[in-house]
Amino acid sequence: MSSENQLPLFELGEIELNQPSKNLIPTDGKLPIPPGTYDNLSELSQHCRDCQRCQLAQTRQHVVISRGNPNAKIMIIGEAPGQNEDETGLPFVGRAGQLLDKILDSVKFNREEDIYICNIIKCRPPNNRVPTPEEINACRPYLLEQIRLVNPQIILFAGATAVRGLTGDKRGITKIRGTWMEWEGRLCMAIFHPSYLLRNPSREKGTPKWLMWQDIQEIRRKYDELCT
Ligand code: SF4
């Protein structure tokens, strides 16, 4: 074989190595997982469970992918799994999760039927530290695929890290919460993370809990307008 013929073959080999197939997860978190890689959420979950794209794979107990209804019209995206989530493999199951349930209940949302819940990253950062930009970027393609496959009408970002991680919006949560915004053609709203509400228990007018009550009523109103 002449050297002119060999070159295209080597190039082809390189392209194949850099393209994730259904059986090959790029272990380098900088390599892309293109939109459309997964046909369904169970294929995606299988990859996530084996994922080594960032350092959090070394310390996690479970990969925390989602809970709720994969056909839900509302997707809630939180920050990262905590200790309870790491132990159980399910998002929002600790005290913050119980508070989120109560908030959803208060306007008659059923968490298992009306909502799909996930996080910006799927493995617990040690000592619950804020995830690094590298970790968020490594995990981001999975989240984008979840959004594509669930196709929610409304996305709620629970906390500033969730907003920043997905949209790049660096404004503080108190500035942007409660306001509808558009991201990639989807209707979104930032809300307080329930952990923040646990640290600020007052229900007085103007406090975070009071504001959350206003926000969840507005979300219910919009849901009824668009989805029922
Ligand atoms: S956080 Fe995401 S990218 Fe990192 S190891 Fe877990 S699943 Fe993979």
CSV table of C-alpha atoms and ligand atoms in Angstrom, one decimal:
chain,number,residue,atom,x,y,z
A,1,MET,CA,0.0,0.0,0.0
A,2,SER,CA,1.4,3.4,-0.9
A,3,SER,CA,1.8,6.1,1.7
A,4,GLU,CA,-0.9,8.2,0.0
A,5,ASN,CA,-3.4,5.4,0.6
A,6,GLN,CA,-2.4,4.9,4.2
A,7,LEU,CA,-3.1,8.5,5.3
A,8,PRO,CA,-6.9,8.5,4.9
A,9,LEU,CA,-7.1,5.2,6.7
A,10,PHE,CA,-5.2,6.6,9.7
A,11,GLU,CA,-7.5,9.7,9.7
A,12,LEU,CA,-10.5,7.5,9.6
A,13,GLY,CA,-9.2,5.6,12.7
A,14,GLU,CA,-8.8,8.8,14.6
A,15,ILE,CA,-12.3,10.0,13.8
A,16,GLU,CA,-13.7,6.7,15.0
A,17,LEU,CA,-11.8,6.9,18.3
A,18,ASN,CA,-13.1,10.4,19.0
A,19,GLN,CA,-16.8,9.6,18.2
A,20,PRO,CA,-18.8,8.0,21.0
A,21,SER,CA,-20.7,5.0,19.9
A,22,LYS,CA,-23.5,3.4,21.9
A,23,ASN,CA,-21.0,1.1,23.5
A,24,LEU,CA,-18.2,3.5,24.1
A,25,ILE,CA,-18.2,6.5,26.5
A,26,PRO,CA,-15.5,9.1,26.0
A,27,THR,CA,-13.7,8.9,29.3
A,28,ASP,CA,-12.1,12.3,28.7
A,29,GLY,CA,-14.6,14.8,30.0
A,30,LYS,CA,-13.6,17.3,27.3
A,31,LEU,CA,-14.7,15.0,24.5
A,32,PRO,CA,-18.2,15.7,23.3
A,33,ILE,CA,-21.2,13.3,23.4
A,34,PRO,CA,-23.1,14.7,20.5
A,35,PRO,CA,-26.9,15.4,20.7
A,36,GLY,CA,-28.8,12.4,19.4
A,37,THR,CA,-26.3,9.9,20.8
A,38,TYR,CA,-29.0,8.1,22.9
A,39,ASP,CA,-32.2,6.7,21.6
A,40,ASN,CA,-33.8,6.6,25.1
A,41,LEU,CA,-33.2,7.3,28.7
A,42,SER,CA,-32.3,3.8,29.7
A,43,GLU,CA,-29.4,3.8,27.2
A,44,LEU,CA,-28.2,7.1,28.7
A,45,SER,CA,-28.6,5.8,32.3
A,46,GLN,CA,-26.5,2.7,31.4
A,47,HIS,CA,-23.6,5.0,30.2
A,48,CYS,CA,-23.9,7.3,33.2
A,49,ARG,CA,-23.6,4.4,35.6
A,50,ASP,CA,-20.3,3.4,34.1
A,51,CYS,CA,-19.1,7.0,33.5
A,52,GLN,CA,-15.5,8.0,34.4
A,53,ARG,CA,-15.5,11.4,32.6
A,54,CYS,CA,-14.6,13.3,35.7
A,55,GLN,CA,-12.8,12.8,39.0
A,56,LEU,CA,-16.1,12.4,40.9
A,57,ALA,CA,-16.3,8.9,39.6
A,58,GLN,CA,-13.5,8.0,42.1
A,59,THR,CA,-15.5,9.0,45.2
A,60,ARG,CA,-19.2,8.4,44.4
A,61,GLN,CA,-21.2,5.5,45.8
A,62,HIS,CA,-24.0,5.8,43.2
A,63,VAL,CA,-24.5,7.8,40.0
A,64,VAL,CA,-27.7,9.8,40.6
A,65,ILE,CA,-29.5,10.1,37.3
A,66,SER,CA,-33.2,11.1,37.9
A,67,ARG,CA,-36.5,10.3,39.4
A,68,GLY,CA,-40.1,11.1,38.5
A,69,ASN,CA,-41.9,10.8,35.2
A,70,PRO,CA,-39.8,10.7,32.0
A,71,ASN,CA,-42.8,12.1,30.1
A,72,ALA,CA,-43.3,15.0,32.6
A,73,LYS,CA,-44.0,18.5,31.4
A,74,ILE,CA,-41.9,20.0,34.1
A,75,MET,CA,-38.2,19.2,34.7
A,76,ILE,CA,-36.5,20.4,37.8
A,77,ILE,CA,-32.7,20.6,37.7
A,78,GLY,CA,-30.8,20.9,40.9
A,79,GLU,CA,-27.1,21.2,41.7
A,80,ALA,CA,-25.5,17.9,42.7
A,81,PRO,CA,-26.2,14.8,44.7
A,82,GLY,CA,-25.7,15.1,48.5
A,83,GLN,CA,-25.0,12.3,51.0
A,84,ASN,CA,-28.5,10.8,51.0
A,85,GLU,CA,-28.7,10.9,47.2
A,86,ASP,CA,-25.2,9.3,46.9
A,87,GLU,CA,-26.3,6.5,49.2
A,88,THR,CA,-29.6,5.8,47.5
A,89,GLY,CA,-28.9,6.8,43.9
A,90,LEU,CA,-32.0,9.0,43.8
A,91,PRO,CA,-32.0,12.9,43.6
A,92,PHE,CA,-33.7,15.0,46.2
A,93,VAL,CA,-34.4,12.4,48.9
A,94,GLY,CA,-32.9,14.1,52.0
A,95,ARG,CA,-34.5,16.9,54.0
A,96,ALA,CA,-34.2,19.3,51.0
A,97,GLY,CA,-36.1,16.8,48.9
A,98,GLN,CA,-38.8,16.4,51.5
A,99,LEU,CA,-39.3,20.2,51.5
A,100,LEU,CA,-39.4,20.2,47.7
A,101,ASP,CA,-42.2,17.6,47.9
A,102,LYS,CA,-44.1,19.8,50.3
A,103,ILE,CA,-43.7,22.8,48.0
A,104,LEU,CA,-44.9,20.8,45.0
A,105,ASP,CA,-47.8,19.3,47.0
A,106,SER,CA,-48.9,22.8,48.1
A,107,VAL,CA,-50.1,23.5,44.5
A,108,LYS,CA,-51.2,19.9,43.8
A,109,PHE,CA,-48.2,18.7,41.8
A,110,ASN,CA,-47.5,15.1,42.1
A,111,ARG,CA,-43.8,14.6,42.2
A,112,GLU,CA,-43.8,11.1,40.6
A,113,GLU,CA,-46.3,12.0,37.9
A,114,ASP,CA,-46.0,15.7,37.0
A,115,ILE,CA,-42.2,16.2,37.5
A,116,TYR,CA,-38.9,14.8,36.3
A,117,ILE,CA,-36.0,15.7,38.6
A,118,CYS,CA,-32.3,15.6,37.9
A,119,ASN,CA,-29.1,17.5,38.7
A,120,ILE,CA,-26.5,19.5,36.8
A,121,ILE,CA,-24.0,16.7,37.7
A,122,LYS,CA,-24.7,13.1,38.6
A,123,CYS,CA,-22.0,12.2,41.1
A,124,ARG,CA,-21.6,13.7,44.6
A,125,PRO,CA,-18.7,16.2,45.1
A,126,PRO,CA,-16.8,15.3,48.3
A,127,ASN,CA,-18.1,17.2,51.3
A,128,ASN,CA,-20.9,18.6,49.2
A,129,ARG,CA,-18.6,21.3,47.7
A,130,VAL,CA,-19.8,23.2,44.7
A,131,PRO,CA,-19.0,21.3,41.5
A,132,THR,CA,-16.1,22.7,39.4
A,133,PRO,CA,-16.6,24.0,35.9
A,134,GLU,CA,-14.7,21.0,34.5
A,135,GLU,CA,-17.0,18.6,36.3
A,136,ILE,CA,-20.1,20.5,35.1
A,137,ASN,CA,-18.8,20.5,31.5
A,138,ALA,CA,-18.0,16.8,31.6
A,139,CYS,CA,-21.5,15.9,32.8
A,140,ARG,CA,-23.3,18.5,30.7
A,141,PRO,CA,-23.8,16.3,27.6
A,142,TYR,CA,-25.8,13.8,29.6
A,143,LEU,CA,-28.1,16.6,30.9
A,144,LEU,CA,-28.6,18.0,27.4
A,145,GLU,CA,-29.6,14.5,26.3
A,146,GLN,CA,-32.0,14.2,29.2
A,147,ILE,CA,-33.6,17.5,28.3
A,148,ARG,CA,-33.9,16.4,24.6
A,149,LEU,CA,-35.4,13.0,25.5
A,150,VAL,CA,-37.8,14.2,28.2
A,151,ASN,CA,-38.7,17.3,26.2
A,152,PRO,CA,-40.2,19.3,29.1
A,153,GLN,CA,-42.4,22.4,28.5
A,154,ILE,CA,-41.1,24.0,31.6
A,155,ILE,CA,-37.6,23.8,33.2
A,156,LEU,CA,-37.1,24.9,36.8
A,157,PHE,CA,-33.5,25.6,37.9
A,158,ALA,CA,-33.2,25.0,41.7
A,159,GLY,CA,-30.4,27.3,42.8
A,160,ALA,CA,-27.8,29.5,41.2
A,161,THR,CA,-25.4,26.7,40.3
A,162,ALA,CA,-28.0,25.0,38.2
A,163,VAL,CA,-28.7,28.2,36.2
A,164,ARG,CA,-25.1,29.0,35.8
A,165,GLY,CA,-24.2,25.4,34.9
A,166,LEU,CA,-26.7,25.1,32.1
A,167,THR,CA,-27.2,28.6,30.8
A,168,GLY,CA,-24.0,30.4,31.8
A,169,ASP,CA,-26.1,33.1,33.5
A,170,LYS,CA,-24.0,34.3,36.5
A,171,ARG,CA,-26.5,36.6,38.1
A,172,GLY,CA,-27.5,35.8,41.7
A,173,ILE,CA,-30.5,33.7,42.4
A,174,THR,CA,-32.3,36.5,44.3
A,175,LYS,CA,-32.1,38.7,41.2
A,176,ILE,CA,-33.5,36.1,38.7
A,177,ARG,CA,-35.8,33.9,40.7
A,178,GLY,CA,-39.5,34.1,39.9
A,179,THR,CA,-39.0,35.5,36.4
A,180,TRP,CA,-39.7,33.5,33.2
A,181,MET,CA,-36.8,33.3,30.9
A,182,GLU,CA,-36.1,31.5,27.6
A,183,TRP,CA,-33.1,29.1,27.1
A,184,GLU,CA,-32.7,27.2,23.9
A,185,GLY,CA,-36.4,27.9,23.0
A,186,ARG,CA,-37.6,26.5,26.3
A,187,LEU,CA,-39.5,28.2,29.1
A,188,CYS,CA,-37.4,28.3,32.3
A,189,MET,CA,-37.6,29.8,35.7
A,190,ALA,CA,-35.0,29.9,38.5
A,191,ILE,CA,-36.2,29.1,42.0
A,192,PHE,CA,-34.5,28.9,45.4
A,193,HIS,CA,-32.9,25.6,46.1
A,194,PRO,CA,-34.8,23.9,49.0
A,195,SER,CA,-31.6,23.6,51.0
A,196,TYR,CA,-31.5,27.4,51.0
A,197,LEU,CA,-35.0,27.5,52.3
A,198,LEU,CA,-34.1,25.1,55.1
A,199,ARG,CA,-31.5,27.6,56.2
A,200,ASN,CA,-34.0,30.5,56.0
A,201,PRO,CA,-37.1,29.1,57.7
A,202,SER,CA,-39.0,32.4,58.2
A,203,ARG,CA,-42.3,32.7,56.4
A,204,GLU,CA,-42.6,36.5,56.8
A,205,LYS,CA,-43.5,38.5,53.7
A,206,GLY,CA,-40.5,39.1,51.5
A,207,THR,CA,-38.4,36.2,52.9
A,208,PRO,CA,-37.1,33.4,50.7
A,209,LYS,CA,-39.9,31.0,51.8
A,210,TRP,CA,-42.6,33.6,51.1
A,211,LEU,CA,-41.0,34.3,47.7
A,212,MET,CA,-41.0,30.5,46.9
A,213,TRP,CA,-44.7,30.4,47.6
A,214,GLN,CA,-45.3,33.2,45.1
A,215,ASP,CA,-43.1,31.4,42.5
A,216,ILE,CA,-44.7,28.0,42.8
A,217,GLN,CA,-48.1,29.5,42.4
A,218,GLU,CA,-46.9,31.2,39.2
A,219,ILE,CA,-45.4,27.9,38.0
A,220,ARG,CA,-48.8,26.2,38.6
A,221,ARG,CA,-50.6,28.9,36.8
A,222,LYS,CA,-48.3,28.7,33.8
A,223,TYR,CA,-48.5,24.9,33.8
A,224,ASP,CA,-52.3,25.0,33.7
A,225,GLU,CA,-52.1,27.5,30.9
A,226,LEU,CA,-49.7,25.5,28.7
A,227,CYS,CA,-50.0,21.9,29.7
A,228,THR,CA,-53.6,21.1,30.6
B,1,SF4,S1,-20.3,13.6,37.5
B,1,SF4,FE1,-21.1,13.1,35.5
B,1,SF4,S2,-19.3,13.2,34.1
B,1,SF4,FE2,-18.5,13.1,36.3
B,1,SF4,S3,-18.2,10.9,36.6
B,1,SF4,FE3,-20.3,11.4,37.3
B,1,SF4,S4,-21.7,11.0,35.5
B,1,SF4,FE4,-19.6,11.1,34.7
